Coordinates of C-alpha atoms in Angstrom, one line a residue:
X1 CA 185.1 126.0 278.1
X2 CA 183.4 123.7 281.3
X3 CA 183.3 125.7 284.5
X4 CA 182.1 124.0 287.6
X5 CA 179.5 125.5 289.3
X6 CA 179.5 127.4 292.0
X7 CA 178.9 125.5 294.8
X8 CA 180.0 122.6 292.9
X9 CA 180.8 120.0 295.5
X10 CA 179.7 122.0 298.7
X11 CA 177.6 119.9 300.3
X12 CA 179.9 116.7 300.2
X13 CA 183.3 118.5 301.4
X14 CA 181.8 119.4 304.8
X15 CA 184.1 117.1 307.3
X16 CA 181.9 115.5 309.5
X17 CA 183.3 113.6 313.1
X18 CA 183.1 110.1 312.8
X19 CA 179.6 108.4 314.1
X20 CA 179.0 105.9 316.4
X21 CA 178.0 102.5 315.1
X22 CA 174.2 103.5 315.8
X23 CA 174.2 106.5 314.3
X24 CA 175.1 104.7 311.2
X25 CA 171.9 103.6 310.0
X26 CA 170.5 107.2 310.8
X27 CA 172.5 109.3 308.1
X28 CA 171.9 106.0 305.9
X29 CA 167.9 107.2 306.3
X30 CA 168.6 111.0 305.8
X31 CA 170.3 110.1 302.5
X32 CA 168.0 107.8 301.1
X33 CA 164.9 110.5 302.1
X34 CA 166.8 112.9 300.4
X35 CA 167.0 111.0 296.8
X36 CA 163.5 109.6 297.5
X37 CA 161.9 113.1 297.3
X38 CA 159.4 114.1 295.0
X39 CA 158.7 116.6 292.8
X40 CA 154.6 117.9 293.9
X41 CA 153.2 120.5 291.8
X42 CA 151.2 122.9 293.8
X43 CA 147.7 121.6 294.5
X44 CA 145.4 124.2 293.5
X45 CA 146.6 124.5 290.5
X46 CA 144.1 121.7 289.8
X47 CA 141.3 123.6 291.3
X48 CA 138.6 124.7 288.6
X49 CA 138.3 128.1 289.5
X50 CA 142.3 128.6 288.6
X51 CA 142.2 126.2 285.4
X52 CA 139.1 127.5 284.3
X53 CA 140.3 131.4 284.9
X54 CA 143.3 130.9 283.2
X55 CA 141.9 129.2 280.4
X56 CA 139.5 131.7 279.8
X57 CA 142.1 134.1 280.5
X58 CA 143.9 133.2 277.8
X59 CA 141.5 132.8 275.1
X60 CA 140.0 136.3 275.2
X61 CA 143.7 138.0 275.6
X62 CA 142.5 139.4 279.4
X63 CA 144.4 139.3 282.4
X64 CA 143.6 137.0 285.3
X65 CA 145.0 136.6 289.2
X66 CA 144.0 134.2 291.8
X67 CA 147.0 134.2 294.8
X68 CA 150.2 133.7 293.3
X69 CA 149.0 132.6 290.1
X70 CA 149.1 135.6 287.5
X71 CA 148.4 135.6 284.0
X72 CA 148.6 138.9 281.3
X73 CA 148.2 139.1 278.0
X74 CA 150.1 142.8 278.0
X75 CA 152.1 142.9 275.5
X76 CA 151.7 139.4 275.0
X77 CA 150.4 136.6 276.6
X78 CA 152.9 135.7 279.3
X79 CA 152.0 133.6 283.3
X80 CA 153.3 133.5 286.3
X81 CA 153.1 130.7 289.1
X82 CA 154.8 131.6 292.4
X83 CA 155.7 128.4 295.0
X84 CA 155.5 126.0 291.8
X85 CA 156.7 123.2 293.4
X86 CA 155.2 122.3 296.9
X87 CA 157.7 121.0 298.4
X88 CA 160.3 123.5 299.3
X89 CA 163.4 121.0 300.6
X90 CA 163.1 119.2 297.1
X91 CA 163.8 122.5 295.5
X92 CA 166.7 123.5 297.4
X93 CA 168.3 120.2 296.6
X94 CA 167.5 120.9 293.2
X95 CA 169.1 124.1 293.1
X96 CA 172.6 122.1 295.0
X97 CA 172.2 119.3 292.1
X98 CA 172.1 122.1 289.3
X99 CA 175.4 123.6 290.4
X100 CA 177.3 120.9 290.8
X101 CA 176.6 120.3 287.0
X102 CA 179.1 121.2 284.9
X103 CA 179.1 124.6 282.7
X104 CA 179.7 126.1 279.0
X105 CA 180.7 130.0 278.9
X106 CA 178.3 131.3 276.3
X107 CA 179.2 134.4 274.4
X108 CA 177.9 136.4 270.7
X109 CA 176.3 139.4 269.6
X110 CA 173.3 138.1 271.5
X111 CA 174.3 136.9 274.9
X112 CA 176.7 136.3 277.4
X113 CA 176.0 133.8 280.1
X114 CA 177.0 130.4 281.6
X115 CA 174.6 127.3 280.5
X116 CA 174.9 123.5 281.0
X117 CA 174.3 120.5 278.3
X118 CA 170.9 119.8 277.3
X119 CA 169.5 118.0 280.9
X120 CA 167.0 115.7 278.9
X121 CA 168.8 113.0 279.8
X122 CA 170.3 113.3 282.8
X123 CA 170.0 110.7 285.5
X124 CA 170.4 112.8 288.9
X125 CA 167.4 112.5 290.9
X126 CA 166.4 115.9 291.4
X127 CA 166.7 116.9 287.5
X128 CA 164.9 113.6 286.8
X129 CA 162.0 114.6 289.1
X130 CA 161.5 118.4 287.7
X131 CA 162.0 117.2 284.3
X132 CA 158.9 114.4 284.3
X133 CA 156.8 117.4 286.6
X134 CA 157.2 119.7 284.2
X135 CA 157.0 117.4 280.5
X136 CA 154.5 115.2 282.0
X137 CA 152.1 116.7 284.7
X138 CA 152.7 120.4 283.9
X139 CA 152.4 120.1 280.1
X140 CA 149.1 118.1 280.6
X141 CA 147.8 121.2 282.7
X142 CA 149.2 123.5 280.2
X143 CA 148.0 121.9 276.7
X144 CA 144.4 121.8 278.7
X145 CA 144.3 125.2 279.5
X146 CA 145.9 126.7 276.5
X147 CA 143.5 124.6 274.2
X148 CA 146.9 123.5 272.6
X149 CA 148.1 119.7 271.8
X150 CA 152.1 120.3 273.5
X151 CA 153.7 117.7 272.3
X152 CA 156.3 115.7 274.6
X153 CA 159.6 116.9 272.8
X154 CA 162.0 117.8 276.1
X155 CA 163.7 121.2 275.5
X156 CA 165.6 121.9 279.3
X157 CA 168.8 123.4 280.5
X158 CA 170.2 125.1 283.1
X159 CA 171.2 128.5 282.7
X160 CA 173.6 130.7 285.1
X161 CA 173.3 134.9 284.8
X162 CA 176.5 136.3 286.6
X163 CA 177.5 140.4 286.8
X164 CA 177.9 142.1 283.3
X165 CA 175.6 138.6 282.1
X166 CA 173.0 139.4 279.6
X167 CA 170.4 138.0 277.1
X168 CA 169.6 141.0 274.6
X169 CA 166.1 141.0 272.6
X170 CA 165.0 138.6 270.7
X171 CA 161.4 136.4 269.7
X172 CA 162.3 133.1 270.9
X173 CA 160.6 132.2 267.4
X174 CA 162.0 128.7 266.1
X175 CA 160.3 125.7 264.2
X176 CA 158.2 124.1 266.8
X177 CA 158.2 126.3 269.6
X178 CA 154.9 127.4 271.0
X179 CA 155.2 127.9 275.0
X180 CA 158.5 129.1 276.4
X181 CA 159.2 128.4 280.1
X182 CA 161.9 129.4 282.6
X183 CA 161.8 128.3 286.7
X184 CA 163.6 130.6 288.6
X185 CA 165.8 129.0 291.7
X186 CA 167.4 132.5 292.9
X187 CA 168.2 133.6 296.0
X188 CA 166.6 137.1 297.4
X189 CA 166.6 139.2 294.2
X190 CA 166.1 142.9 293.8
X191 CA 165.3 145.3 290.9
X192 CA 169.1 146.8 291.6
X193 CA 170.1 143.4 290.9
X194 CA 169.2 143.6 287.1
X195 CA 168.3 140.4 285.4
X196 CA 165.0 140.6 285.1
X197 CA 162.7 139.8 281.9
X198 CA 161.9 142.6 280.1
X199 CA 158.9 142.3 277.7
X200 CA 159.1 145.0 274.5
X201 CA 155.9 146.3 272.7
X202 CA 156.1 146.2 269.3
X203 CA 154.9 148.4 266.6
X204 CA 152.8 147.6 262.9
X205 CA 155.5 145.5 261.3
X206 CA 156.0 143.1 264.2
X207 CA 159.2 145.4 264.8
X208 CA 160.3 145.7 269.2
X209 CA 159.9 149.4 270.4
X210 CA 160.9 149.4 274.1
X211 CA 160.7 147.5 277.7
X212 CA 157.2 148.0 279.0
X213 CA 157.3 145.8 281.3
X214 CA 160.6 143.9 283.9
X215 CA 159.6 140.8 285.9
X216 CA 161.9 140.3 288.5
X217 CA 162.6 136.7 289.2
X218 CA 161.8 135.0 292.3
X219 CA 162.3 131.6 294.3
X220 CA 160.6 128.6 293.0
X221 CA 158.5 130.7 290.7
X222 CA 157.8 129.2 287.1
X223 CA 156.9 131.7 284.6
X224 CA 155.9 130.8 280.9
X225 CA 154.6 132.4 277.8
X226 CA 153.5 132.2 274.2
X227 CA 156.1 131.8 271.5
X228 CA 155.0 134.3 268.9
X229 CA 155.8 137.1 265.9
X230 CA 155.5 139.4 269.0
X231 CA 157.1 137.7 271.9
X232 CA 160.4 140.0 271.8
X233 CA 161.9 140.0 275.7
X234 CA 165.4 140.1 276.9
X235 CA 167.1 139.1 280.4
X236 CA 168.8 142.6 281.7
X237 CA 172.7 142.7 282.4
X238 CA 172.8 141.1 286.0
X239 CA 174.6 144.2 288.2
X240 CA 175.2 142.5 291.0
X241 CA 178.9 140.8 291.6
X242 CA 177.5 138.6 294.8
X243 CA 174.4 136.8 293.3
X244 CA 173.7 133.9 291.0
X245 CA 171.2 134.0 289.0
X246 CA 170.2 130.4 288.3
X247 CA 167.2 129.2 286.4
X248 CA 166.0 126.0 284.1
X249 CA 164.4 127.0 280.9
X250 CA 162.8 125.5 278.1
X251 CA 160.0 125.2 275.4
X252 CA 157.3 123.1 275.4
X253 CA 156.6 121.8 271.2
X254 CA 153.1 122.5 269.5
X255 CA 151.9 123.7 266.2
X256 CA 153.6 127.3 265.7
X257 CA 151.9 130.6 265.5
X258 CA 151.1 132.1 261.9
X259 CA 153.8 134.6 261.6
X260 CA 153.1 137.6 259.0
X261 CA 156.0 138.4 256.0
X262 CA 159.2 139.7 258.2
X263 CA 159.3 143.2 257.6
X264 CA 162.1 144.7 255.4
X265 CA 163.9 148.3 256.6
X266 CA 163.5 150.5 253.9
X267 CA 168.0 151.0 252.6
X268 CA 170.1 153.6 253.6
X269 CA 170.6 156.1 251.0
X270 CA 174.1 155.5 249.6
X271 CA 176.0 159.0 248.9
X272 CA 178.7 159.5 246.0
X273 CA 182.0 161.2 247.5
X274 CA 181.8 165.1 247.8
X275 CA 183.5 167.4 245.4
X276 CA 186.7 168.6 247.7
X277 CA 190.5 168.4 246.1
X278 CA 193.6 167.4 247.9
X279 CA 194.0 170.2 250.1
X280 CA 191.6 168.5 252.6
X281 CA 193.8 165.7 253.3
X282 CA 196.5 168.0 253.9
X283 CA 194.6 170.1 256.3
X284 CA 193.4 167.0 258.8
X285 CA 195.2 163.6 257.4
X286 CA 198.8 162.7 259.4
X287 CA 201.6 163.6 256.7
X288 CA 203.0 160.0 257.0
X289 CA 199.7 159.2 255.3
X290 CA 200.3 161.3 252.7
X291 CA 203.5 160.0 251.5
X292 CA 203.1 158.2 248.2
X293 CA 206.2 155.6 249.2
X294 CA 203.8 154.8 252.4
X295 CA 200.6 154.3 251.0
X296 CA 202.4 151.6 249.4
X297 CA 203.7 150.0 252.0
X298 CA 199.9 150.4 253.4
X299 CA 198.4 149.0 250.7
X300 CA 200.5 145.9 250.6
X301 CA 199.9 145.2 253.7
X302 CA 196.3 145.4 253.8
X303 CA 196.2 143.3 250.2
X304 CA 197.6 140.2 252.6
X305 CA 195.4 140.9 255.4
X306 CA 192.2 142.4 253.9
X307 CA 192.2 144.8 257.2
X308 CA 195.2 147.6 258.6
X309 CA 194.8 149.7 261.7
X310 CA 196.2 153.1 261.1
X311 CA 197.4 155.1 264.3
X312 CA 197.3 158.6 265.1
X313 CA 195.5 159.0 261.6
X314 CA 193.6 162.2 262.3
X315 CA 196.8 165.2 262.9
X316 CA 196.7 166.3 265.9
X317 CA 195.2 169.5 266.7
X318 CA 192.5 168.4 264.3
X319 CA 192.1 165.6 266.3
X320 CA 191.8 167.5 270.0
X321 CA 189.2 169.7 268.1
X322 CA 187.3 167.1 267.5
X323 CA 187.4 165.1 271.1
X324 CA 186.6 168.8 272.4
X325 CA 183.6 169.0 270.2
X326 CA 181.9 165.9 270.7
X327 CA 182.7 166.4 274.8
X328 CA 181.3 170.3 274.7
X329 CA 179.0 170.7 271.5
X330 CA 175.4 170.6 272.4
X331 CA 175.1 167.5 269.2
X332 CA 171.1 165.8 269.3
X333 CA 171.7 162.4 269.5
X334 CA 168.7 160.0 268.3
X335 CA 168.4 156.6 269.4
X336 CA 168.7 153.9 266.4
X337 CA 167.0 150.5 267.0
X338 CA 165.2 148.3 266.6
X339 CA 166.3 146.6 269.5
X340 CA 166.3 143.6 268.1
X341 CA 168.8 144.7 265.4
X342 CA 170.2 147.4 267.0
X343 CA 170.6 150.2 270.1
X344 CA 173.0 152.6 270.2
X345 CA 173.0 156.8 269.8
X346 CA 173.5 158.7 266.3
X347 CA 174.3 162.3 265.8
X348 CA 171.5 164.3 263.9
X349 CA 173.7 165.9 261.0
X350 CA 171.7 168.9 260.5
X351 CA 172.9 170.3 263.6
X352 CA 176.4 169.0 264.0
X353 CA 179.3 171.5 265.1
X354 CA 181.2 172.8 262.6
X355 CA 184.4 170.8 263.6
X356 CA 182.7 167.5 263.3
X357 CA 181.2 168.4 260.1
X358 CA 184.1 169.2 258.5
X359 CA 185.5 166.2 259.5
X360 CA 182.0 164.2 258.4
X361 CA 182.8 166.3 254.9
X362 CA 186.8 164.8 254.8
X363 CA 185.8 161.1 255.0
X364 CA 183.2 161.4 252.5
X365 CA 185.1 163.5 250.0
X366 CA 186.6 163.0 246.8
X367 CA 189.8 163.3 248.2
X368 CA 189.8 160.7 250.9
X369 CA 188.2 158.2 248.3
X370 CA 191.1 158.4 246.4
X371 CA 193.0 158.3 249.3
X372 CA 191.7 155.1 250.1
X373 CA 191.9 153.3 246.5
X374 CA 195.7 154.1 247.2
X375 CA 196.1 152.4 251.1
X376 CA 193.6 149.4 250.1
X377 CA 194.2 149.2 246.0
X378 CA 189.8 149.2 246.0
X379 CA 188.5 150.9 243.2
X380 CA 187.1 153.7 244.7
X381 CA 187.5 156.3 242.2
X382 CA 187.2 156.7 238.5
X383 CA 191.3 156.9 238.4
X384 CA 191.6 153.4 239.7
X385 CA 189.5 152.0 237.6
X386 CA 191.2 151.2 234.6
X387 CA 194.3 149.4 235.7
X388 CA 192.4 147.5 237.8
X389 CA 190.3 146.2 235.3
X390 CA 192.8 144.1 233.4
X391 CA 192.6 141.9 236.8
X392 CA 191.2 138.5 235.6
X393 CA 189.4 138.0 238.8
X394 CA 192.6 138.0 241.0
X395 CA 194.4 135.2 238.8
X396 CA 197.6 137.0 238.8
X397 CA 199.7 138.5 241.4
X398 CA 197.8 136.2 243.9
X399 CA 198.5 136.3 247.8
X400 CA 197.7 134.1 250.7
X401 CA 195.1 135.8 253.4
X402 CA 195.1 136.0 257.4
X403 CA 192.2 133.5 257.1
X404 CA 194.0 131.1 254.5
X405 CA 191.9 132.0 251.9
X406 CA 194.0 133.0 248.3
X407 CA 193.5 136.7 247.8
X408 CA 193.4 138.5 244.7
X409 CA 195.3 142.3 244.5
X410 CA 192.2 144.1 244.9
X411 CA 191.7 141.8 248.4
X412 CA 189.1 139.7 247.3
X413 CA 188.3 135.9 247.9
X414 CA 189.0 134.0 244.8
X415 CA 185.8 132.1 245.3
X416 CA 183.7 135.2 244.1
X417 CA 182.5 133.3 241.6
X418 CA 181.0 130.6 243.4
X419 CA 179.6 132.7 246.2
X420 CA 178.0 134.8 243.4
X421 CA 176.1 131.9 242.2
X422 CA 174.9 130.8 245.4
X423 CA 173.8 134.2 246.1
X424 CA 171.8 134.3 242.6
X425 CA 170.2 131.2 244.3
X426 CA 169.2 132.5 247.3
X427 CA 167.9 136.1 245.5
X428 CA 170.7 138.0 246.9
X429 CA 170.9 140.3 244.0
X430 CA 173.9 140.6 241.0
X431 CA 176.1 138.0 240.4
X432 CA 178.7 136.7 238.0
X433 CA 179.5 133.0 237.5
X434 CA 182.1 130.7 236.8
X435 CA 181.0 130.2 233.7
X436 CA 180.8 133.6 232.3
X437 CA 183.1 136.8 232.7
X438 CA 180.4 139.2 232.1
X439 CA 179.9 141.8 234.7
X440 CA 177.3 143.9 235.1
X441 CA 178.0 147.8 235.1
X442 CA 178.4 149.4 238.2
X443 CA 177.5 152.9 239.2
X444 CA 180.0 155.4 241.1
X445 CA 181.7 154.4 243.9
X446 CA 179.1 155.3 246.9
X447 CA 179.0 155.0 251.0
X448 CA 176.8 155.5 253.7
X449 CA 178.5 156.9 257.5
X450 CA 177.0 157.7 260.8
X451 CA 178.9 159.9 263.6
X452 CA 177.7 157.1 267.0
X453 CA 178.2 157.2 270.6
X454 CA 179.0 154.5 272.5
X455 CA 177.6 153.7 276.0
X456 CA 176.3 151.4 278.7
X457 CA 173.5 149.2 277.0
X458 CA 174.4 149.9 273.8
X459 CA 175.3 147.1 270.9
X460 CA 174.7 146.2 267.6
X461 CA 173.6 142.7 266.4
X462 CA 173.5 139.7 263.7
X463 CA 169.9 139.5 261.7
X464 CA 168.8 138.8 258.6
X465 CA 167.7 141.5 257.1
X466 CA 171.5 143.0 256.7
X467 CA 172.2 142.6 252.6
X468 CA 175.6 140.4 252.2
X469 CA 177.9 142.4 250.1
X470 CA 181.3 143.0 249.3
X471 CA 182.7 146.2 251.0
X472 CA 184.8 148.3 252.7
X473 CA 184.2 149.4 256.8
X474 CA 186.2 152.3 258.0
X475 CA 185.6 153.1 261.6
X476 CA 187.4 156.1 263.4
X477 CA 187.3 155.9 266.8
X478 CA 187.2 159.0 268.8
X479 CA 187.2 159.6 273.0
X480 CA 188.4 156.3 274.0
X481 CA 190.7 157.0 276.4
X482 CA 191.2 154.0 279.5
X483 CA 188.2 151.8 277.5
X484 CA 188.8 148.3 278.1
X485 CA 188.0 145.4 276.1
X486 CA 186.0 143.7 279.0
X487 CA 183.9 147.2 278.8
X488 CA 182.3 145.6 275.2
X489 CA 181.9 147.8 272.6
X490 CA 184.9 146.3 270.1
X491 CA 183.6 145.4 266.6
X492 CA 183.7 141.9 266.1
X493 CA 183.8 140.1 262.6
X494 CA 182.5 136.5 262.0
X495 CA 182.5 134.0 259.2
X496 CA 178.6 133.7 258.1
X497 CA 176.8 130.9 260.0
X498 CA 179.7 130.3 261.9
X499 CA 181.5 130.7 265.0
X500 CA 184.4 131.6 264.1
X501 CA 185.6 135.0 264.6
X502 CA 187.6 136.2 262.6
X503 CA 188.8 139.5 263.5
X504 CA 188.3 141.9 266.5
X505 CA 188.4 145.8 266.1
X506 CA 188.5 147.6 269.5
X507 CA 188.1 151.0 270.6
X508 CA 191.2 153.0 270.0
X509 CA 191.8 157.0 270.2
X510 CA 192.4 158.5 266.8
X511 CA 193.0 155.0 264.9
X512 CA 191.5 154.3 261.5
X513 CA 190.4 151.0 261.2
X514 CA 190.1 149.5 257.6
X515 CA 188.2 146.1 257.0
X516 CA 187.2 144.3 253.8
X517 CA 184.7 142.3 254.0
X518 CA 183.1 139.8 251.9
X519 CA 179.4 138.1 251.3
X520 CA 180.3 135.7 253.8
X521 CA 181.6 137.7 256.5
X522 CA 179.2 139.7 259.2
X523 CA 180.0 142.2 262.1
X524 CA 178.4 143.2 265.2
X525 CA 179.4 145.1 268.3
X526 CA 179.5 143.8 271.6
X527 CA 177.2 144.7 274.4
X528 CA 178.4 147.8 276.4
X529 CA 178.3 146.3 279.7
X530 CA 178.4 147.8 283.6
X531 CA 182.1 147.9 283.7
X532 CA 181.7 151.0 282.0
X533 CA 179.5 152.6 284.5
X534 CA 181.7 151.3 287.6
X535 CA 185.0 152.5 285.5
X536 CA 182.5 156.2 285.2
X537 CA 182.6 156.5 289.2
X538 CA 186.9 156.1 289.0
X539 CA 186.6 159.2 286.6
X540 CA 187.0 157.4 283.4
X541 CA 184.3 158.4 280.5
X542 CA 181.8 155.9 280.3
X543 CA 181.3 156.3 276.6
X544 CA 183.0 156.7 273.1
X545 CA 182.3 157.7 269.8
X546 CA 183.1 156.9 266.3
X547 CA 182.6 157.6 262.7
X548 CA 181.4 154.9 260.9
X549 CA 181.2 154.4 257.2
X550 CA 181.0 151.9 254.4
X551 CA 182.1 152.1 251.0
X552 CA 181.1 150.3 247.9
X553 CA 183.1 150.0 244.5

């Protein structure tokens, strides 16, 4: 969606008394001064004490200062240039001409933040002159000193950080890049602010650990660094609601970095159900769930739609025990990253209260897998096996999905076949094919689960590493009294290299949320922004919790 900027228009809707005839020819003059200016990099930048202390700087991995020119090489190799153009009228007409452009809303697992179209080849005069400064006199400086032959590829836009905006960690690592770049035109900007570039360490496997280092961003200040296996940074959620933060950024084009194998995460151990009859389910599960006629009903429903939400699914009192537990109980939570995957807290199960463990017990137990073969019609159990077996792939008894896709009874896309070949391509583990109704044994139904709490800076996000399977996601949210969607911290769903969402889960108080997903369909939750914390101060809880588990036929 276009925005306009700001201040879009702000300098041309000031009405002005008319002018005599000979004062005429005098604004004619200020305007033509003002789109004659020129970009002027700052002098001693040129000077060979600065090119020569950068350069050498940079090749031994040492740190080097000279006035407002700063380089480090902790924990990567990253500089700063403070008054980097000379000229400090051309630069606020730069900043005017910026917002005036026009802007896209930008929002996924990674970011959120307003940007403009690529400004390679835009024709205002003030974009013109920064763009040729920085691709033709500044990339000259910069492929000297960095021993580096940049080539003259233009990578620029304009991006716009407003409160609860956020860019969450990442490498910056694509085909190409080898010198990322970002000129800051902010107003007075504090550390209370937020927004600043945070720089992680990272660990033997190229893995992010944590921030060790925030650079706050500062007026007509260019700062740029290497593109690399270890350049992991973020931009922290902007916090305040009355500044803009406005910057250009880019990547200058060279010969990319060797990067090592990525690492692989060792699996989660998957668990077969706990021995525990019936009686379980009577104890904590709502009656309504446990009427036969109902789970019906439940299960036809979610065959259409491949997801249900079940209210009030926990009975009550089992439920307040619970919510008092996980508010009282002294539960050790561990933080679960890496950040560039992941960041959000995760109960220690050794040392859970009783309450919650039982309740960790009920949704792995025997019982509540058969439970759920009978609300999704999954095979989840050795008892649904066998009728479901006689299933020709979903060729009979066919229904139409939520996302148009036909569905089989067991919820499955009917192109199984086809994504199991294309998986087989891309090593992606068993498969059948379209030419063959052979399938492979499986072992017992299994799942993994995690008891998570929910709160400001905390998310989940999209990466490669996650192994694309059919399955079924439970999620049983706890403690979410007054959240708000524009807190963050719903569950989103989203068709594989795509942007297309196609469903959103979010934070309700005892509702059971049951999602079937396929190869091609990922999940991530959404950053848990500063709303939260201002919501905290009205006497709201700031955080929420949830089981979490996944179960595999």
């Amino acid at each position: 969606m276009r925005r306009p900027g700001l201040l879009a228009g702000r300098l041309d809707c000031v009405m002005a008394p008319k002018r005599r005839s000979d004062q005429s020819d005098e604004g004619k003059s200020v305007k033509k001064s003002k789109e004659g200016e020129v970009a002027v990099i700052r002098s001693d930048l040129e000077d060979d004490g600065i090119r020569n202390g950068v350069k050498e700087a940079w090749r031994r991995k040492t740190s080097f200062c000279h006035g407002s020119v700063q380089l480090d090489c902790e924990p990567f190799p990253h500089c700063r240039i403070g008054n980097f153009v000379q000229n400090e009228s051309f630069v606020e007409n730069l900043r005017d001409e910026l917002l005036r452009l026009s802007f896209h809303s930008k929002s996924n697992d990674l970011y959120k933040f307003q940007q403009s179209d690529d400004l390679k080849k835009r024709k205002e005069h003030h974009i013109s002159e920064i763009r040729s400064l920085l691709f033709l006199q500044f990339r000259s400086w910069l492929s000297g000193v960095l021993g580096v032959d940049l080539e003259p590829t233009v990578d620029i836009s304009c991006a716009k950080y407003e409160h609860t905006d956020i860019l969450l960690c990442h490498d910056d690592e694509l085909e190409g890049r080898r010198v990322a770049f970002i000129f800051y035109l902010v107003p007075q900007w504090d550390l209370s602010d937020g927004g600043t570039l945070d720089l992680y360490n990272t660990d033997e496997h190229c893995e992010p650990l944590s921030v060790v280092k925030s650079l706050l961003p500062c007026w007509n200040t260019l700062l740029f660094f290497e593109v690399s296996p270890v350049s992991f940074h973020q931009v922290s959620e902007v916090l305040t609601n009355e500044k803009c933060r406005l910057s250009l950024s880019g990547w200058f084009h060279g010969p990319s970095l060797p990067r090592p194998r990525r690492y692989t995460e060792p699996a989660v151990p998957r668990l077969t159900h706990v021995l525990q009859d019936e009686s379980v389910l009577f104890e904590w599960v709502n009656e309504m769930y446990m009427d036969p006629l109902y789970q019906a009903q439940v299960q036809q429903e979610f065959e259409d739609a491949s997801e249900i939400r079940l209210p009030n699914f926990l009975q009550e009192e089992k439920y307040k025990q619970v919510t008092e537990a996980l508010r009282l109980a002294e539960i050790q939570w561990e933080r679960r990253g890496p950040p560039n995957k992941r960041w959000y807290a995760r109960a220690q199960l050794q040392n859970l209260p009783s309450c919650l463990k039982e309740c960790w017990d009920l949704l792995s137990s025997e019982a509540f897998f058969i439970l759920l073969s009978n609300l999704t019609g999954l095979r989840l159990h050795a008892l649904a096996t066998e009728e479901d077996e006689s299933d020709s792939d979903g060729q009979d008894g066919r229904s139409e999905g939520q996302d148009g896709r036909s569905e089989g009874q067991d919820g499955r896309s009917n192109t199984d076949n086809a994504e199991d070949e294309r998986n087989d391509l891309d090593g992606q583990g068993p498969s059948s094919t379209s030419s063959s109704m052979e399938k492979k044994p499986k072992g017992p139904p299994v799942c993994v689960g995690e008891l998570r709490r929910w709160s400001h800076g905390d998310y989940t996000l999209l990466h490669d590493s996650v192994k694309r399977e059919f399955a079924l996601d439970l999620l049983l949210h706890l403690g979410c009294t007054g959240w708000k969607a524009e807190f963050g911290g719903f569950t989103s769903y989203i068709a594989h290299d795509e942007d297309e969402e196609l469903l959103t889960v979010y934070p309700e108080d005892n509702s059971l949320a049951l999602i079937y997903r396929d190869r091609d369909t990922l999940s991530f939750i959404k950053h848990v922004n500063h709303h939260s914390v201002v919501q905290e101060r009205e006497h709201t809880l700031a955080h929420f919790y949830d089981f979490s588990f996944t179960y595999y036929e």
